[in-house]
Amino acid sequence: MTVLQSYWNKWLNKRIPAATQHHLNHHNIFIFPAKFGLLFLSLCVLLFLLGTNYQNNLMLLLCYFLLAIFLVTLLASYINFARIHLQIGKCPEVFVDDNLHIPLWLNANIDGTSPANGLLHFKFQAIKKQSNKKAKAQHIQSSTLIDADAFTNPINLSQKCHQRGKLTLSRVTVESFYPLGLYRCWTHLAFSHQITVFPKPIPCEIQLHVSDHTSAKKSGEMANEQAGHDDFSHLKTYQIGEPLNHVAWKQLAKGRGMVSKQFSSIGNHIGWLKLSANYTNKTLPHPSQELATALEQELSELCYQVIELSRTQRTFGLDLGAQCIAPNSGNGHRVACLDALAYFPKWGDEDV
Amino acid sequence: MFKRLKQKSNDQGTAQSSRNIALLLLAATLVFVSFSLFSSVLTWILLLVACGAVIRGAIYYNYYKHLPSIRTLNLLALLSILGLIYSALSAGLLFGMVNLLILACALKLMQMRSQKDVYQLVISLFFLIGCGFIFNQSIGFSLFYALLCLTLLLSLACYHAPSIRIQKQLKTISILSLQALPIGLLMFLVLPQLSPLWHTPKADGAQTGLSEQITPGDIARLSQSSELAFRATFEDTPPVIQQLYWRAIVMEDFDGKTWKVHGYRKKMRELQLKIKQQFKPILTGSFFNYEVIAEPTYQPWLYALDIAVPADPKSSRNIMQSSDFLLFSQQPLANKYQYAVRSYPKALASQTLSVTDKKINLSLPANGNNRTREWVNKLRAQFRNNNDFVDAVLRHFVDNPFVYTLRPEIMLVDPVDRFLFDNQAGFCSHYASALAYALRLGGIPARIVTGYQGGELVKNPGESPYMSIYQYDAHAWVETWGDKTGWQRIDPTALVSPDRIEFGLRQAMQEEGSFLADSPFALARLTNIAWLNNIRLFLADLDYNWSRWVLGFNSEKQRDLFKSLLGKLTPERLSMLGLGIVVTIAMLLGLFFLPHWLQNRVATTQRLYLKALSAFEKEGTQRATWQGPSAFNQQINEQYPTKVSDPFTHITQLYLRLTYQNKLDTDSSILSVKQCHRMMRRYLALLKSELLKN
């Protein structure tokens, strides 16, 4: 089963490689009679038997007509399905245990040709690793029904993120039964993406190691800082790009123009966020489950701190042992830190 | 069905909710189908159907929001099935099946919640429409059922695309059907017509048409009907109208009032059916061929001119010849039945008379009709010669003021006496009955034959002529046996009312005004109004062609069709035909898909460049959307060895040159566009081979 599965996945990867947008065509469309189609065929057989036995030409004509409808619908459903064009949109930041809403744009920048019709079922391909029941439950949960004649772009597919790091986005299965339900047209689309799942932020005290990088091991020099303690220093003219929550709205109301508040804490409290040393030491004798969870816990707390510090425009560095990010501030720095946390090797990964 | 009702209902969200118009269409279809089968469906089942439709309507228009609960429906199903078993046990299997199907559909309609329910109902309805064709085959009903089929397809379309307007759906379905129709017709014409695979229960209904016994006056009742009895198509010109005596039933058993089919003949026919043995009459003289399409009568009797034998193998498989020279079908005619026959009009004279035949045809009731007995005895004493005696009896009809009427008086006691000597007014059965009785009294074997006489001839240029024979053409005449002449047909009606034979009943009844007196608006009665008559003839023509070409299409007709197409039926020609059909379909498909393909094609320059890109994509290097061709070329130069990047640089340069260079420059440059393309192809091949080596 698993061998078959892997072959199937390999074949799929070759047949429908990941891309940011897919235009459905004969390379990626699968089509086969649906259950109802098979029922319909058996109806035709029954009508044929009845018509032959009663020597009833009208019944035979009905049978052949339905059979012809069956054939013609094959083309009709293919053509309808081939009008679908899907593009993955920009994703918001996502943390572990969050529901990620992946935006898919259906026929967004297609004009001229008529769009697809009928109901479309979107769902993530079931992950076979889990036990069947669980997979089934997830299956139903993630199925989204879209009416291609009445919908608003983008289509949001939600997926729960279980692991930090690069998001493993399973293939999106799109299926349609239009026009008569006789055929099931479906496809398994892989979308290439740059989505990183950050560790789940867990609220904690902010622990900035004020000292410089080399002498950080002394715990006495730890500066316990509460967020929001920064001191206001002066006002200056607002520049585009500065955060809006720094704008002195009162001054604006008084008619003194857009000015932004400047805080003085930045120079004083440059600090480092640090991971405990025992995780950076790779020669630890017995990697255990407890250590792994403890690592995740710590990464989560670091994540919280990064977010909080960035929110308050503080300058900080991140030291993960193997990887150091120099103190800085701003959104780029924040993302870099979160990325580093997300991609921090899992405990025990190095052994494998 | 009971179990099916129990299945869990799972609503598939708002889009396929119970307020979809598809469900309303399904309800309407069910109502129409079941009411079209009105005569063979139990009334209470029709009521259930109506209930189901009302429930669906109420839910659609939001008068009511709740479906009946599963438990209620289960109870209803149980009760209905008991009821059905009670009422359908005595009726036939077909009756039971149709009723069960309609009942199941009605219950499903009330219960319909999930997608599965809808699909099951649609399939059942299609099947029901198929069954409808067993009962009704006229053009009108066929069109009606075709319409219902389209409605079903429409409801399916509405179900799968709930937000499209119904007009657009209608268009989609019409296009689909128009595409499917020629394919369906082709299959119908080409696929072999098989003979029945096993015996199936036939629909049974009230017997119509001629009956197996006549009491004088009976045929008069039939004469009030303008319904079609059968149609006959002749290969050449049909015989003159005075010769058109369509034989159906022979009656040889007389009890003083009523003529019946003799018990001996009945037993013989049963025996024939059992051992599949045909009676073989002696066939002499000239013959002619024709085809008959008989309307359903739920009786086995077939119509043919004297003396007829089945003319093609299919007909002879199903038609039996009886010892009284009539044809009967192995099953009662529940549908229109088409058969080919060949008639030998002079052969009646050369048959033999067995001892039993003679005994049967001379037997008389013990008493009654005494005046006739005396009269015959007197005549017989006068005329010893058989021919003279027959002439003398017939002269009685000519010399006395006999009247041919559709409104004879009822004669209860000694009907022959009263007819011959008192009333002297009657219908063909009176004349035939009196004559046959008189001849038997005189010792001449005689019997009554009932059937039809005459018919309405339609000659369309270029087609074989055909006759329509209506119920009012029903007739009765006499057959007598002479040792020298064999069986001879004598029609006493012809002596009294020659118009009846030459011009038909309408003409004969003109003075009396009793033709179709019960149905004043029958089209057949209003032939004096020219345009109404034209409409009547047109409808008859349509119905004839429908019966002949659609309902009567069979393996022989199929072979004829192929013959007319190919000239001769050789395997080569047949395979050529098959090939031709396949090629035609392929070309049609090509026409269908060509625009689609052309749309996908990109200009050659673009295509070649894209091919080079996809070659790199396979290696894992993808051009980012923001990268221009030159920038990507730079990236390739950095990532790959020169052997790979060199050809790509050339390709990129050629691409840029062809795409972005000034048109005038291109024309004047040393390399033409074609040469550029050739170079691009060469470099592409080089690039691919180098990539493979890599």
CSV table of N, CA and C in Angstrom, one decimal, chain A residues 17-21 25-26 36 39-41 43 46-50 52-69 71-73 75-76 78-79 82 113 117-119 121 145 147 149-150 177-182 192, chain B residues 12 15-16 94 119 122-123 126-127 129-131 133-134 137 142 149 153 156-157 159-164 168 172-173 176-177 179-181 183-185 187-188 191 193-198 200-202 314 546 550-553 589 592-593 599:
chain,number,residue,atom,x,y,z
A,17,PRO,N,3.6,19.2,-11.4
A,17,PRO,CA,4.5,19.8,-10.4
A,17,PRO,C,3.9,21.0,-9.8
A,18,ALA,N,4.5,21.4,-8.6
A,18,ALA,CA,4.0,22.5,-7.8
A,18,ALA,C,4.2,23.8,-8.6
A,19,ALA,N,3.2,24.7,-8.5
A,19,ALA,CA,3.3,26.0,-9.2
A,19,ALA,C,2.5,26.9,-8.5
A,20,THR,N,2.7,28.2,-8.7
A,20,THR,CA,1.9,29.2,-8.0
A,20,THR,C,0.5,29.3,-8.6
A,21,GLN,N,0.4,29.0,-9.9
A,21,GLN,CA,-0.9,29.0,-10.6
A,21,GLN,C,-1.1,27.8,-11.5
A,25,ASN,N,-5.8,21.6,-17.7
A,25,ASN,CA,-5.9,21.1,-19.1
A,25,ASN,C,-5.7,19.6,-19.0
A,26,HIS,N,-5.5,19.0,-20.2
A,26,HIS,CA,-5.4,17.5,-20.2
A,26,HIS,C,-4.2,17.0,-19.4
A,36,PHE,N,-22.9,7.9,-9.8
A,36,PHE,CA,-24.2,8.1,-10.5
A,36,PHE,C,-24.1,7.8,-12.0
A,39,LEU,N,-24.5,4.2,-12.3
A,39,LEU,CA,-25.9,3.8,-12.1
A,39,LEU,C,-26.7,4.1,-13.4
A,40,PHE,N,-26.3,5.3,-14.0
A,40,PHE,CA,-26.9,5.7,-15.2
A,40,PHE,C,-26.7,4.6,-16.3
A,41,LEU,N,-25.4,4.1,-16.4
A,41,LEU,CA,-25.1,3.1,-17.4
A,41,LEU,C,-25.9,1.9,-17.2
A,43,LEU,N,-28.8,1.7,-15.9
A,43,LEU,CA,-30.1,2.1,-16.3
A,43,LEU,C,-30.2,1.8,-17.8
A,46,LEU,N,-30.5,-1.8,-18.6
A,46,LEU,CA,-31.8,-2.3,-18.2
A,46,LEU,C,-32.9,-1.9,-19.3
A,47,LEU,N,-32.8,-0.7,-19.7
A,47,LEU,CA,-33.7,-0.2,-20.8
A,47,LEU,C,-33.5,-1.0,-22.0
A,48,PHE,N,-32.2,-1.3,-22.3
A,48,PHE,CA,-31.9,-2.1,-23.5
A,48,PHE,C,-32.6,-3.5,-23.5
A,49,LEU,N,-32.4,-4.1,-22.3
A,49,LEU,CA,-33.0,-5.5,-22.1
A,49,LEU,C,-34.5,-5.4,-22.2
A,50,LEU,N,-35.1,-4.4,-21.6
A,50,LEU,CA,-36.5,-4.3,-21.6
A,50,LEU,C,-37.0,-4.0,-23.0
A,52,THR,N,-35.5,-4.6,-25.8
A,52,THR,CA,-35.4,-5.8,-26.7
A,52,THR,C,-36.4,-6.8,-26.4
A,53,ASN,N,-36.7,-7.1,-25.2
A,53,ASN,CA,-37.7,-8.1,-24.8
A,53,ASN,C,-39.1,-7.7,-25.3
A,54,TYR,N,-39.4,-6.4,-25.2
A,54,TYR,CA,-40.7,-6.0,-25.6
A,54,TYR,C,-40.7,-5.6,-27.0
A,55,GLN,N,-39.6,-5.8,-27.7
A,55,GLN,CA,-39.5,-5.3,-29.1
A,55,GLN,C,-40.0,-3.9,-29.2
A,56,ASN,N,-39.6,-3.1,-28.3
A,56,ASN,CA,-40.2,-1.7,-28.3
A,56,ASN,C,-39.1,-0.7,-28.7
A,57,ASN,N,-39.3,-0.2,-29.9
A,57,ASN,CA,-38.2,0.6,-30.5
A,57,ASN,C,-38.1,1.9,-29.7
A,58,LEU,N,-39.2,2.4,-29.2
A,58,LEU,CA,-39.1,3.7,-28.5
A,58,LEU,C,-38.2,3.6,-27.3
A,59,MET,N,-38.4,2.4,-26.6
A,59,MET,CA,-37.6,2.2,-25.4
A,59,MET,C,-36.1,2.1,-25.8
A,60,LEU,N,-35.8,1.5,-26.9
A,60,LEU,CA,-34.5,1.3,-27.4
A,60,LEU,C,-33.9,2.7,-27.7
A,61,LEU,N,-34.8,3.5,-28.4
A,61,LEU,CA,-34.3,4.9,-28.7
A,61,LEU,C,-34.0,5.7,-27.5
A,62,LEU,N,-34.8,5.5,-26.5
A,62,LEU,CA,-34.6,6.2,-25.2
A,62,LEU,C,-33.2,5.8,-24.6
A,63,CYS,N,-33.0,4.5,-24.7
A,63,CYS,CA,-31.8,3.9,-24.2
A,63,CYS,C,-30.6,4.5,-24.9
A,64,TYR,N,-30.6,4.5,-26.3
A,64,TYR,CA,-29.5,5.0,-27.0
A,64,TYR,C,-29.3,6.5,-26.8
A,65,PHE,N,-30.4,7.2,-26.7
A,65,PHE,CA,-30.3,8.6,-26.5
A,65,PHE,C,-29.6,8.9,-25.1
A,66,LEU,N,-30.0,8.2,-24.1
A,66,LEU,CA,-29.3,8.4,-22.8
A,66,LEU,C,-27.8,8.0,-22.9
A,67,LEU,N,-27.6,6.9,-23.6
A,67,LEU,CA,-26.2,6.5,-23.8
A,67,LEU,C,-25.4,7.6,-24.5
A,68,ALA,N,-26.0,8.2,-25.5
A,68,ALA,CA,-25.4,9.3,-26.3
A,68,ALA,C,-25.2,10.5,-25.3
A,69,ILE,N,-26.2,10.8,-24.5
A,69,ILE,CA,-26.0,11.9,-23.5
A,69,ILE,C,-24.8,11.6,-22.6
A,71,LEU,N,-22.1,10.0,-23.4
A,71,LEU,CA,-20.9,10.3,-24.1
A,71,LEU,C,-20.7,11.8,-24.3
A,72,VAL,N,-21.7,12.5,-24.6
A,72,VAL,CA,-21.5,13.9,-24.9
A,72,VAL,C,-21.2,14.6,-23.6
A,73,THR,N,-21.7,14.2,-22.5
A,73,THR,CA,-21.4,14.8,-21.2
A,73,THR,C,-20.0,14.7,-20.8
A,75,LEU,N,-17.4,15.1,-22.8
A,75,LEU,CA,-16.8,16.3,-23.3
A,75,LEU,C,-17.2,17.5,-22.6
A,76,ALA,N,-18.5,17.6,-22.3
A,76,ALA,CA,-19.0,18.8,-21.7
A,76,ALA,C,-18.4,19.0,-20.3
A,78,TYR,N,-15.6,17.9,-19.2
A,78,TYR,CA,-14.1,18.2,-19.4
A,78,TYR,C,-13.9,19.6,-19.7
A,79,ILE,N,-14.7,20.1,-20.7
A,79,ILE,CA,-14.5,21.5,-21.2
A,79,ILE,C,-14.8,22.5,-20.0
A,82,ALA,N,-12.0,22.4,-17.6
A,82,ALA,CA,-10.7,23.0,-18.1
A,82,ALA,C,-10.7,24.5,-18.1
A,113,THR,N,-13.0,34.5,-22.1
A,113,THR,CA,-13.6,33.2,-22.2
A,113,THR,C,-14.6,33.1,-21.0
A,117,ASN,N,-18.7,26.6,-14.7
A,117,ASN,CA,-20.0,26.6,-14.0
A,117,ASN,C,-20.1,25.5,-13.0
A,118,GLY,N,-21.1,25.5,-12.2
A,118,GLY,CA,-21.4,24.4,-11.3
A,118,GLY,C,-20.7,24.5,-10.0
A,119,LEU,N,-21.0,23.5,-9.2
A,119,LEU,CA,-20.4,23.4,-7.8
A,119,LEU,C,-19.0,22.8,-7.9
A,121,HIS,N,-15.9,21.3,-5.5
A,121,HIS,CA,-15.5,20.8,-4.1
A,121,HIS,C,-14.0,21.0,-4.0
A,145,LEU,N,-17.2,23.8,-0.3
A,145,LEU,CA,-18.0,23.7,-1.4
A,145,LEU,C,-18.2,25.1,-2.0
A,147,ASP,N,-19.7,27.5,-5.2
A,147,ASP,CA,-20.5,27.5,-6.4
A,147,ASP,C,-19.9,28.5,-7.4
A,149,ASP,N,-20.7,29.8,-9.9
A,149,ASP,CA,-21.5,30.9,-10.5
A,149,ASP,C,-21.8,32.0,-9.5
A,150,ALA,N,-21.5,31.7,-8.2
A,150,ALA,CA,-21.8,32.8,-7.2
A,150,ALA,C,-20.8,32.6,-6.1
A,177,PHE,N,-18.8,18.0,-10.6
A,177,PHE,CA,-19.7,17.0,-11.2
A,177,PHE,C,-20.6,17.6,-12.3
A,178,TYR,N,-20.3,18.9,-12.6
A,178,TYR,CA,-21.1,19.6,-13.6
A,178,TYR,C,-21.0,18.9,-15.0
A,179,PRO,N,-21.9,18.8,-15.9
A,179,PRO,CA,-23.2,19.4,-15.8
A,179,PRO,C,-24.3,18.4,-15.2
A,180,LEU,N,-24.1,17.1,-15.4
A,180,LEU,CA,-25.2,16.2,-15.0
A,180,LEU,C,-24.9,15.3,-13.9
A,181,GLY,N,-23.7,15.4,-13.4
A,181,GLY,CA,-23.3,14.5,-12.3
A,181,GLY,C,-22.9,13.1,-12.8
A,182,LEU,N,-22.8,13.0,-14.1
A,182,LEU,CA,-22.4,11.7,-14.6
A,182,LEU,C,-20.9,11.4,-14.5
A,192,SER,N,3.1,25.8,-5.1
A,192,SER,CA,4.4,26.2,-4.5
A,192,SER,C,4.1,27.5,-3.7
B,12,GLN,N,-26.4,18.4,2.2
B,12,GLN,CA,-25.1,18.7,1.7
B,12,GLN,C,-24.9,20.3,1.7
B,15,ALA,N,-26.2,25.0,-0.6
B,15,ALA,CA,-26.3,25.0,-2.0
B,15,ALA,C,-27.2,24.0,-2.6
B,16,GLN,N,-27.2,22.8,-2.0
B,16,GLN,CA,-28.0,21.7,-2.5
B,16,GLN,C,-29.2,21.5,-1.6
B,94,LEU,N,-46.5,-7.1,-14.7
B,94,LEU,CA,-46.1,-5.8,-15.2
B,94,LEU,C,-46.9,-4.7,-14.4
B,119,TYR,N,-30.5,11.2,-6.9
B,119,TYR,CA,-30.0,10.3,-8.0
B,119,TYR,C,-30.9,9.1,-8.2
B,122,VAL,N,-34.1,10.1,-9.9
B,122,VAL,CA,-33.9,10.4,-11.3
B,122,VAL,C,-33.8,9.1,-12.1
B,123,ILE,N,-33.0,8.2,-11.6
B,123,ILE,CA,-32.9,6.9,-12.3
B,123,ILE,C,-34.3,6.2,-12.4
B,126,PHE,N,-36.4,7.9,-15.0
B,126,PHE,CA,-36.1,7.5,-16.4
B,126,PHE,C,-36.6,6.1,-16.7
B,127,PHE,N,-36.5,5.2,-15.8
B,127,PHE,CA,-37.0,3.9,-16.0
B,127,PHE,C,-38.5,3.9,-16.2
B,129,ILE,N,-40.3,6.3,-17.4
B,129,ILE,CA,-40.6,6.8,-18.7
B,129,ILE,C,-40.4,5.7,-19.8
B,130,GLY,N,-39.3,4.9,-19.6
B,130,GLY,CA,-39.2,3.7,-20.5
B,130,GLY,C,-40.3,2.8,-20.4
B,131,CYS,N,-40.8,2.5,-19.2
B,131,CYS,CA,-42.0,1.7,-19.0
B,131,CYS,C,-43.2,2.3,-19.7
B,133,PHE,N,-43.4,3.7,-22.4
B,133,PHE,CA,-43.5,3.3,-23.8
B,133,PHE,C,-44.1,2.0,-24.0
B,134,ILE,N,-44.2,1.1,-23.0
B,134,ILE,CA,-44.9,-0.1,-23.2
B,134,ILE,C,-46.4,0.1,-23.4
B,137,GLN,N,-47.6,4.5,-27.3
B,137,GLN,CA,-46.6,4.6,-28.3
B,137,GLN,C,-46.9,5.6,-29.4
B,142,SER,N,-45.1,10.0,-27.3
B,142,SER,CA,-43.6,10.0,-27.5
B,142,SER,C,-43.0,11.3,-27.3
B,149,CYS,N,-38.2,13.6,-20.4
B,149,CYS,CA,-36.7,13.3,-20.3
B,149,CYS,C,-35.9,14.5,-20.2
B,153,LEU,N,-33.3,15.8,-17.3
B,153,LEU,CA,-31.9,16.3,-17.5
B,153,LEU,C,-31.7,17.7,-16.9
B,156,LEU,N,-31.4,17.7,-13.3
B,156,LEU,CA,-30.0,17.3,-12.9
B,156,LEU,C,-29.0,18.4,-13.0
B,157,ALA,N,-29.2,19.2,-14.1
B,157,ALA,CA,-28.3,20.3,-14.3
B,157,ALA,C,-28.5,21.4,-13.3
B,159,TYR,N,-29.5,20.9,-10.3
B,159,TYR,CA,-29.0,20.3,-9.1
B,159,TYR,C,-27.5,20.6,-8.9
B,160,HIS,N,-26.8,20.5,-10.0
B,160,HIS,CA,-25.4,20.6,-10.0
B,160,HIS,C,-24.9,22.0,-10.2
B,161,ALA,N,-25.7,22.9,-10.6
B,161,ALA,CA,-25.3,24.3,-10.7
B,161,ALA,C,-26.5,25.1,-10.2
B,162,PRO,N,-26.7,25.3,-8.9
B,162,PRO,CA,-27.9,25.9,-8.4
B,162,PRO,C,-28.1,27.4,-8.7
B,163,SER,N,-27.0,28.0,-9.1
B,163,SER,CA,-27.1,29.5,-9.2
B,163,SER,C,-27.3,30.0,-10.6
B,164,ILE,N,-27.3,29.0,-11.6
B,164,ILE,CA,-27.4,29.5,-12.9
B,164,ILE,C,-28.9,29.6,-13.2
B,168,LYS,N,-30.7,29.6,-19.0
B,168,LYS,CA,-29.3,29.2,-19.4
B,168,LYS,C,-29.2,27.7,-19.3
B,172,THR,N,-28.2,25.0,-22.1
B,172,THR,CA,-27.2,23.9,-22.0
B,172,THR,C,-27.7,22.6,-22.3
B,173,ILE,N,-28.9,22.3,-21.7
B,173,ILE,CA,-29.5,21.0,-21.9
B,173,ILE,C,-29.9,20.7,-23.4
B,176,LEU,N,-26.8,20.0,-25.3
B,176,LEU,CA,-26.4,18.6,-25.1
B,176,LEU,C,-27.3,17.6,-25.8
B,177,SER,N,-28.6,17.8,-25.7
B,177,SER,CA,-29.5,16.9,-26.4
B,177,SER,C,-29.4,16.9,-27.9
B,179,GLN,N,-26.7,17.5,-29.5
B,179,GLN,CA,-25.5,16.8,-29.8
B,179,GLN,C,-25.7,15.3,-29.6
B,180,ALA,N,-26.5,14.9,-28.6
B,180,ALA,CA,-26.7,13.5,-28.4
B,180,ALA,C,-27.6,12.8,-29.3
B,181,LEU,N,-28.6,13.6,-29.9
B,181,LEU,CA,-29.6,13.0,-30.7
B,181,LEU,C,-29.1,12.3,-31.9
B,183,ILE,N,-26.2,11.0,-32.4
B,183,ILE,CA,-25.4,9.8,-32.0
B,183,ILE,C,-26.4,8.7,-31.6
B,184,GLY,N,-27.4,9.1,-30.9
B,184,GLY,CA,-28.4,8.1,-30.5
B,184,GLY,C,-29.1,7.5,-31.7
B,185,LEU,N,-29.5,8.3,-32.6
B,185,LEU,CA,-30.2,7.8,-33.8
B,185,LEU,C,-29.3,6.9,-34.6
B,187,MET,N,-26.9,5.1,-33.4
B,187,MET,CA,-26.8,3.8,-32.7
B,187,MET,C,-28.0,3.0,-33.0
B,188,PHE,N,-29.2,3.7,-33.0
B,188,PHE,CA,-30.5,3.0,-33.2
B,188,PHE,C,-30.5,2.3,-34.6
B,191,LEU,N,-26.8,-0.3,-34.6
B,191,LEU,CA,-26.7,-1.5,-33.7
B,191,LEU,C,-27.7,-2.5,-34.1
B,193,GLN,N,-30.6,-5.2,-34.2
B,193,GLN,CA,-31.9,-5.4,-33.5
B,193,GLN,C,-32.0,-6.8,-33.1
B,194,LEU,N,-32.0,-7.1,-31.8
B,194,LEU,CA,-32.0,-8.5,-31.4
B,194,LEU,C,-33.5,-8.9,-31.2
B,195,SER,N,-33.7,-10.2,-31.3
B,195,SER,CA,-35.0,-10.8,-31.0
B,195,SER,C,-35.1,-10.9,-29.4
B,196,PRO,N,-36.3,-11.0,-28.9
B,196,PRO,CA,-36.5,-11.0,-27.5
B,196,PRO,C,-35.6,-12.1,-26.8
B,197,LEU,N,-35.0,-11.7,-25.7
B,197,LEU,CA,-34.1,-12.6,-25.0
B,197,LEU,C,-34.8,-13.6,-24.1
B,198,TRP,N,-35.9,-13.1,-23.5
B,198,TRP,CA,-36.7,-14.1,-22.8
B,198,TRP,C,-38.1,-13.6,-22.8
B,200,THR,N,-41.5,-12.0,-21.6
B,200,THR,CA,-41.8,-11.0,-20.6
B,200,THR,C,-43.3,-10.8,-20.5
B,201,PRO,N,-43.7,-10.4,-19.3
B,201,PRO,CA,-45.1,-10.2,-19.1
B,201,PRO,C,-45.6,-9.1,-20.0
B,202,LYS,N,-46.7,-9.3,-20.6
B,202,LYS,CA,-47.3,-8.3,-21.5
B,202,LYS,C,-48.3,-7.5,-20.8
B,314,LYS,N,-39.5,-13.4,-40.0
B,314,LYS,CA,-39.9,-12.9,-38.7
B,314,LYS,C,-41.4,-13.1,-38.4
B,546,TRP,N,-45.1,7.0,-38.7
B,546,TRP,CA,-44.6,6.8,-37.4
B,546,TRP,C,-44.6,5.3,-37.1
B,550,VAL,N,-40.8,4.0,-37.4
B,550,VAL,CA,-40.2,4.1,-36.0
B,550,VAL,C,-40.6,2.9,-35.2
B,551,LEU,N,-41.9,2.7,-35.1
B,551,LEU,CA,-42.3,1.5,-34.2
B,551,LEU,C,-42.0,0.2,-34.9
B,552,GLY,N,-42.1,0.2,-36.3
B,552,GLY,CA,-42.0,-1.0,-37.0
B,552,GLY,C,-40.6,-1.3,-37.5
B,553,PHE,N,-39.6,-0.5,-37.1
B,553,PHE,CA,-38.2,-0.7,-37.5
B,553,PHE,C,-37.7,-2.0,-36.9
B,589,LEU,N,-15.5,15.6,-33.9
B,589,LEU,CA,-14.8,15.9,-32.7
B,589,LEU,C,-13.7,16.9,-32.9
B,592,PHE,N,-14.9,20.2,-33.2
B,592,PHE,CA,-15.2,20.7,-31.8
B,592,PHE,C,-14.0,21.2,-31.1
B,593,PHE,N,-12.9,20.5,-31.2
B,593,PHE,CA,-11.7,20.7,-30.4
B,593,PHE,C,-10.7,21.7,-31.1
B,599,GLN,N,-6.2,27.9,-29.8
B,599,GLN,CA,-6.2,28.9,-28.8
B,599,GLN,C,-4.9,28.7,-27.9
